[in-house]
Tab-separated table of C-alpha atoms in Angstrom:
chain	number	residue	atom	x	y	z
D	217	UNK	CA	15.702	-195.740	25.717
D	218	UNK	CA	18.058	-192.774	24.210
D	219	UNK	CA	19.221	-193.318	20.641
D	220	UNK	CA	21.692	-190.963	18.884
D	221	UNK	CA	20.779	-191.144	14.667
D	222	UNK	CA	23.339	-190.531	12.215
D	223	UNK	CA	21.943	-188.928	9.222
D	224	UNK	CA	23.605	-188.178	6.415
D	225	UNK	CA	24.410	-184.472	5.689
D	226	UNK	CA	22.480	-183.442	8.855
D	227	UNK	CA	23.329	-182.808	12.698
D	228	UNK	CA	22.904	-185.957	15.101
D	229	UNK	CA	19.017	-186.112	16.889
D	230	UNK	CA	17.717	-187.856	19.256
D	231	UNK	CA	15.436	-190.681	19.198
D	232	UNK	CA	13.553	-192.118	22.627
D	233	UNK	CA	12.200	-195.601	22.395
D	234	UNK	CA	10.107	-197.211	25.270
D	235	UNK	CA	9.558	-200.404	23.622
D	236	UNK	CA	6.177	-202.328	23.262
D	237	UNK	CA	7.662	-205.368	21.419
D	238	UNK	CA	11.558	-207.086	21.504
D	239	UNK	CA	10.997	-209.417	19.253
D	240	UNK	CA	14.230	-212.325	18.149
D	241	UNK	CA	14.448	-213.896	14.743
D	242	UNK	CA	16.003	-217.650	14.516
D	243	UNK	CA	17.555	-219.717	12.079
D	244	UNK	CA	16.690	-216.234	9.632
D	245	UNK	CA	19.657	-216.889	7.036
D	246	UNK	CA	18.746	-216.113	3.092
D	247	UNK	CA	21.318	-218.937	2.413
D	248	UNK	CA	19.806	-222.449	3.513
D	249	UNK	CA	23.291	-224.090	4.070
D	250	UNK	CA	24.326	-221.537	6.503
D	251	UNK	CA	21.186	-221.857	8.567
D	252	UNK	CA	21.771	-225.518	7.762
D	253	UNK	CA	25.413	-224.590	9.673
D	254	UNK	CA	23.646	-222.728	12.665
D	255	UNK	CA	21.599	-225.558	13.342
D	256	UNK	CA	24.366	-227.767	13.147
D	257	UNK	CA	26.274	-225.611	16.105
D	258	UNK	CA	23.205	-225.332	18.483
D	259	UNK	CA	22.971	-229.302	18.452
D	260	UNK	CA	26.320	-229.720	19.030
D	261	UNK	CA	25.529	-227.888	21.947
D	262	UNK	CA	22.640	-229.848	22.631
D	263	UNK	CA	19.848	-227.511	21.024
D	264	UNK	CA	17.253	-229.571	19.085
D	265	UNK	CA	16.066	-228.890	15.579
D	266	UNK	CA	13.356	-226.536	14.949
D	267	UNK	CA	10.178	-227.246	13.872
D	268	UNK	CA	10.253	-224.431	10.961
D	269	UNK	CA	13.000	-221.738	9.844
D	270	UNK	CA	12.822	-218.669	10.287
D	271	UNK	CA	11.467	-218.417	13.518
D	272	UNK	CA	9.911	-215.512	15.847
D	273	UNK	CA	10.888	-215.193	19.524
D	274	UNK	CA	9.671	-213.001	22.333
D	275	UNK	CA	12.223	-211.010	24.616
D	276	UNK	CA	11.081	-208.908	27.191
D	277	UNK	CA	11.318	-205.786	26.921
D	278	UNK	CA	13.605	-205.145	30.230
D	279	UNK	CA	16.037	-207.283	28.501
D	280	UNK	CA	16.696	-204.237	25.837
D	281	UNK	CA	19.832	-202.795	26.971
D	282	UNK	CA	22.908	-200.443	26.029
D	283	UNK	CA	25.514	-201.667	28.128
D	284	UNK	CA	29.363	-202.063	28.317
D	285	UNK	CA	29.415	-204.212	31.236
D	286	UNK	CA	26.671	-207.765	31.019
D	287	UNK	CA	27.683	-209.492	34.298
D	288	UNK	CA	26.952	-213.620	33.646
D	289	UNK	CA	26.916	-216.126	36.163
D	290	UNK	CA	28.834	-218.749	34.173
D	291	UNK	CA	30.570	-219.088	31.170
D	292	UNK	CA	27.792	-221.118	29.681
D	293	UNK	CA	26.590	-217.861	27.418
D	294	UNK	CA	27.783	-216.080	24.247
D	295	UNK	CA	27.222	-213.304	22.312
D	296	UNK	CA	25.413	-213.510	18.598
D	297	UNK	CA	25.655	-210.618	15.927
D	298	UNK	CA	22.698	-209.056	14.414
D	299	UNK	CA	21.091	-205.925	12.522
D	300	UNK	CA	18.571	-204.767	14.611
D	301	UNK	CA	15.355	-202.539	13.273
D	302	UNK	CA	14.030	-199.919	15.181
D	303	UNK	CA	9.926	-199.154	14.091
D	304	UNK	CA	8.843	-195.626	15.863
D	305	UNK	CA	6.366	-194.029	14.964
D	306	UNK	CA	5.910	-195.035	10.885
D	307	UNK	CA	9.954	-194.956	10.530
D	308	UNK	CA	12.271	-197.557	10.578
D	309	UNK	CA	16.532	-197.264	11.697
D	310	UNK	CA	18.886	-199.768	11.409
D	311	UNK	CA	21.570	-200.399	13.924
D	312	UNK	CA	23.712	-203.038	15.252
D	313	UNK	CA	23.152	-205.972	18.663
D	314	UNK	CA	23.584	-208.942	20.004
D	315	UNK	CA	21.075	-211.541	21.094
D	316	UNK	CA	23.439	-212.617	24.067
D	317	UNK	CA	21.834	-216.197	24.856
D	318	UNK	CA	22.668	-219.226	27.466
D	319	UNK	CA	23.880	-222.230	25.573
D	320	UNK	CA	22.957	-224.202	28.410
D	321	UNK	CA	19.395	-223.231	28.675
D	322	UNK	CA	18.970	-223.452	25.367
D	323	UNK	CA	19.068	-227.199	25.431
D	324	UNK	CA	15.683	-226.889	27.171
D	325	UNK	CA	14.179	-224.159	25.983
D	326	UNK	CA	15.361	-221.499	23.235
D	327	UNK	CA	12.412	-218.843	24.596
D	328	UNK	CA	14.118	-218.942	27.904
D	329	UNK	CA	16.986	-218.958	26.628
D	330	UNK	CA	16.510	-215.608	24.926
D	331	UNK	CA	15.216	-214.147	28.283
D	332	UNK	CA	18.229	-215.342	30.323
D	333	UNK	CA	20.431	-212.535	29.225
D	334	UNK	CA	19.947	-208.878	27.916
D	335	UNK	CA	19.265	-207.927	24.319
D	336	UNK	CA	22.220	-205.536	24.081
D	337	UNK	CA	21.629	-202.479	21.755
D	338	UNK	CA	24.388	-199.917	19.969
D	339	UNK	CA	23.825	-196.374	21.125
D	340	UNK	CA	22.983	-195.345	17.631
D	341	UNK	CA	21.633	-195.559	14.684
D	342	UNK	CA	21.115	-194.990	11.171
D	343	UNK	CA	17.204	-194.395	9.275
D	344	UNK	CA	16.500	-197.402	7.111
D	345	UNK	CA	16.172	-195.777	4.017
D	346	UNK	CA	19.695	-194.514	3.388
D	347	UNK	CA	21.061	-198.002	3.427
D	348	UNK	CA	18.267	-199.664	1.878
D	349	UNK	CA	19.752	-199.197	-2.008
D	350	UNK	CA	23.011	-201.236	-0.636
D	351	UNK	CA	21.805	-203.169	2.404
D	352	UNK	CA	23.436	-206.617	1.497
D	353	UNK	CA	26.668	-205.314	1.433
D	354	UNK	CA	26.642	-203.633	4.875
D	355	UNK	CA	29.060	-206.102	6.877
D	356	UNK	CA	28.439	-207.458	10.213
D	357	UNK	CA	31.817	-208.119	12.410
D	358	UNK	CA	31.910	-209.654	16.474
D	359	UNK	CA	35.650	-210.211	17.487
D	360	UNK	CA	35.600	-212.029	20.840
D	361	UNK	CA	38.348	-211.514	23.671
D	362	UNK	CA	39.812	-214.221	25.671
D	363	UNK	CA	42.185	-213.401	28.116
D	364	UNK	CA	44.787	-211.195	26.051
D	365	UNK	CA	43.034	-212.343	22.522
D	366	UNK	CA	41.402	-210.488	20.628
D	367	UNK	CA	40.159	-213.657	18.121
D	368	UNK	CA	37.697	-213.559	15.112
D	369	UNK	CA	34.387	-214.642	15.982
D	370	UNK	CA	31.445	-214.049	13.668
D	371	UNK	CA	31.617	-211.999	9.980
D	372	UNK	CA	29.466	-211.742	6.843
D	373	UNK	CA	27.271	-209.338	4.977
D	374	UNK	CA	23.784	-208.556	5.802
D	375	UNK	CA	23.003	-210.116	2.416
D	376	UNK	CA	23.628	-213.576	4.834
D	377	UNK	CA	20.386	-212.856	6.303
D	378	UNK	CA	16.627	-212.393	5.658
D	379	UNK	CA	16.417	-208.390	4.632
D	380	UNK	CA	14.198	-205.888	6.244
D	381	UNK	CA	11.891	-205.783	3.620
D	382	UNK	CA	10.811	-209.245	4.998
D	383	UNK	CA	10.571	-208.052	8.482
D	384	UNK	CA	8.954	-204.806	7.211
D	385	UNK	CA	6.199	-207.055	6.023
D	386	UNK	CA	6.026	-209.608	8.966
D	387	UNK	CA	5.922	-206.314	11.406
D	388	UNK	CA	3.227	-204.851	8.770
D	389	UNK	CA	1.215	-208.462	8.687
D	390	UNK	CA	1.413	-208.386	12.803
D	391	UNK	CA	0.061	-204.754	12.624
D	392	UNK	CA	2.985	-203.162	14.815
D	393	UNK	CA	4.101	-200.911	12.147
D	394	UNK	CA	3.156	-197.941	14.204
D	395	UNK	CA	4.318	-199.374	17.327
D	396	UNK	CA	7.293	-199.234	19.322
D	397	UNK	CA	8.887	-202.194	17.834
D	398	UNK	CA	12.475	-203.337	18.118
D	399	UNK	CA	13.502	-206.577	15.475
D	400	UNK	CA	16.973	-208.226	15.808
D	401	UNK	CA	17.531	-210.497	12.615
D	402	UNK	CA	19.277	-213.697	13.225
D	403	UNK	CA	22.919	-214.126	13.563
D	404	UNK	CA	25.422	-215.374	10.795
D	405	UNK	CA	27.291	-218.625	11.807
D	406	UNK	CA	30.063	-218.557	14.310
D	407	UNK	CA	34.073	-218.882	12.524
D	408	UNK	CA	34.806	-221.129	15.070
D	409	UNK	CA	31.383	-222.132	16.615
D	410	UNK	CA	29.638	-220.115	19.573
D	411	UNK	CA	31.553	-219.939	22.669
D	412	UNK	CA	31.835	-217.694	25.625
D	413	UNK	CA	34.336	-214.819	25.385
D	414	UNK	CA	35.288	-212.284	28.086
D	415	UNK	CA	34.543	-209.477	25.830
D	416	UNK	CA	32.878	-208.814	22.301
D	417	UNK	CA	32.899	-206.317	19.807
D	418	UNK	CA	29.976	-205.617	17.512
D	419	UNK	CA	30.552	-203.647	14.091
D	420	UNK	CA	27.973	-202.842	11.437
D	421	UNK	CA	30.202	-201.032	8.614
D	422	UNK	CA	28.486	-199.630	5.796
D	423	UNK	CA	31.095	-199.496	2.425
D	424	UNK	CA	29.369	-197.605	0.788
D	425	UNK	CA	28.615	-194.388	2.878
D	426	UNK	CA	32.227	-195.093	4.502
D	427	UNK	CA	30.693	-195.191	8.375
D	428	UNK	CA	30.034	-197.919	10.842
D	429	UNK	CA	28.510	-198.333	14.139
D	430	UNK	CA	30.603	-199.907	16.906
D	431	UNK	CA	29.519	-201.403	20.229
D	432	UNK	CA	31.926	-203.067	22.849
D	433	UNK	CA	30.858	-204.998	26.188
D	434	UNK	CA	32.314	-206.870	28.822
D	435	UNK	CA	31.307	-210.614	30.455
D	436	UNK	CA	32.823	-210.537	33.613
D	437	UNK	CA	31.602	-213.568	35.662
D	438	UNK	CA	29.510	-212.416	38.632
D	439	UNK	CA	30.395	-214.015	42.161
D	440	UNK	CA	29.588	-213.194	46.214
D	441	UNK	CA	32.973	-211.675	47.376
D	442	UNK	CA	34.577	-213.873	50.346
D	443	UNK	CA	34.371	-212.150	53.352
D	444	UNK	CA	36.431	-212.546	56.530
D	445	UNK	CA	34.780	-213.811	59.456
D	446	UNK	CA	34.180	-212.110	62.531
D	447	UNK	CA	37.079	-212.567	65.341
């Protein structure tokens, strides 16, 4: 995969990615009553509890995607905001996703669930170290559209969630530092709970350094066209 990285005071590079790992944190909020929260909005849509918080997930690595356009069969899926880390090669870059899951599925099997739909990925990124000072106050945003509205759908600060220095050490600990690794962090809880739209919006806006990184996609629902019969 093609990356564009934003540094500060320097010319855009390129980074290229082929991914060894995807891996998916769950139920990875610093604040126990808002993972409390989550929980509470997978079992209303029939997810069970989990056995311990935070959890580790395996995608594969297919499922890693830049897209616009993630055609779904149903509207049984949605979309969850995350910070995702990028390891290459001893340095880490910080950039913005969504772990786009099947609610249905996940009443059987979160794993699968994960695996049902693409990981999708923002075009670019930033290196981990110039945000690292303010990381908890970089803000994540997902506005979901339905039909003609545009309506508020998940938004907090990164300081919501576990910080990279925990997954720096879990990726350490695993000894995947050096590898191609790509981490996506847990979501923050749904405004309105988690529900299909026909398009998100993904923002990671950093305050302090006045930038953000902005992904859009479509969920248009996939069917077999009808086709005339012969005379």
């Amino acid at each position: 995969m093609e990356f564009v990285v934003e540094r500060r005071g320097r010319a855009k590079a390129r980074l290229s990615l082929e991914p060894r790992l995807v891996l998916n944190a769950g139920y990875a909020g610093r604040n126990q009553e808002a993972v409390r929260r989550h929980i509470e909005e997978l079992e209303q849509l029939g997810v069970p509890r989990p056995g311990r918080v935070p959890m580790v997930f395996a995608v594969s690595n297919h499922l890693l995607l830049n897209l616009s356009v993630l055609q779904v069969i149903d509207t049984q899926s949605s979309a969850e905001i995350e910070y995702v880390l990028l390891f290459h090669r001893g340095s880490v870059y910080v950039t913005v996703g969504s772990d786009h899951s099947d609610r249905e599925v996940e009443t059987r099997s979160i794993q699968k669930a994960k695996n049902s739909y693409p990981n999708v990925v923002a075009g670019t990124v930033w290196p981990l170290d110039e945000v690292t000072g303010h990381f908890d106050q970089l803000e994540l945003t997902c506005e979901a559209t339905r039909g003609d509205a545009i309506v508020p759908y998940q938004h907090g600060k990164a300081a919501d969630l576990l910080p990279p220095s925990y997954w720096l050490d879990w990726v350490r600990r695993a000894g995947l530092f050096e590898s191609d690794v790509v981490f996506y962090s847990g979501t923050i809880a749904a405004q309105d709970g988690l529900h299909h739209g026909d398009a998100y919006r993904l923002r990671l806006h950093d305050p302090v350094l006045g930038r953000e990184i902005v992904h859009s996609y479509r969920c248009p629902v996939v069917s077999v066209p009808e086709v005339a019969e012969k005379a």
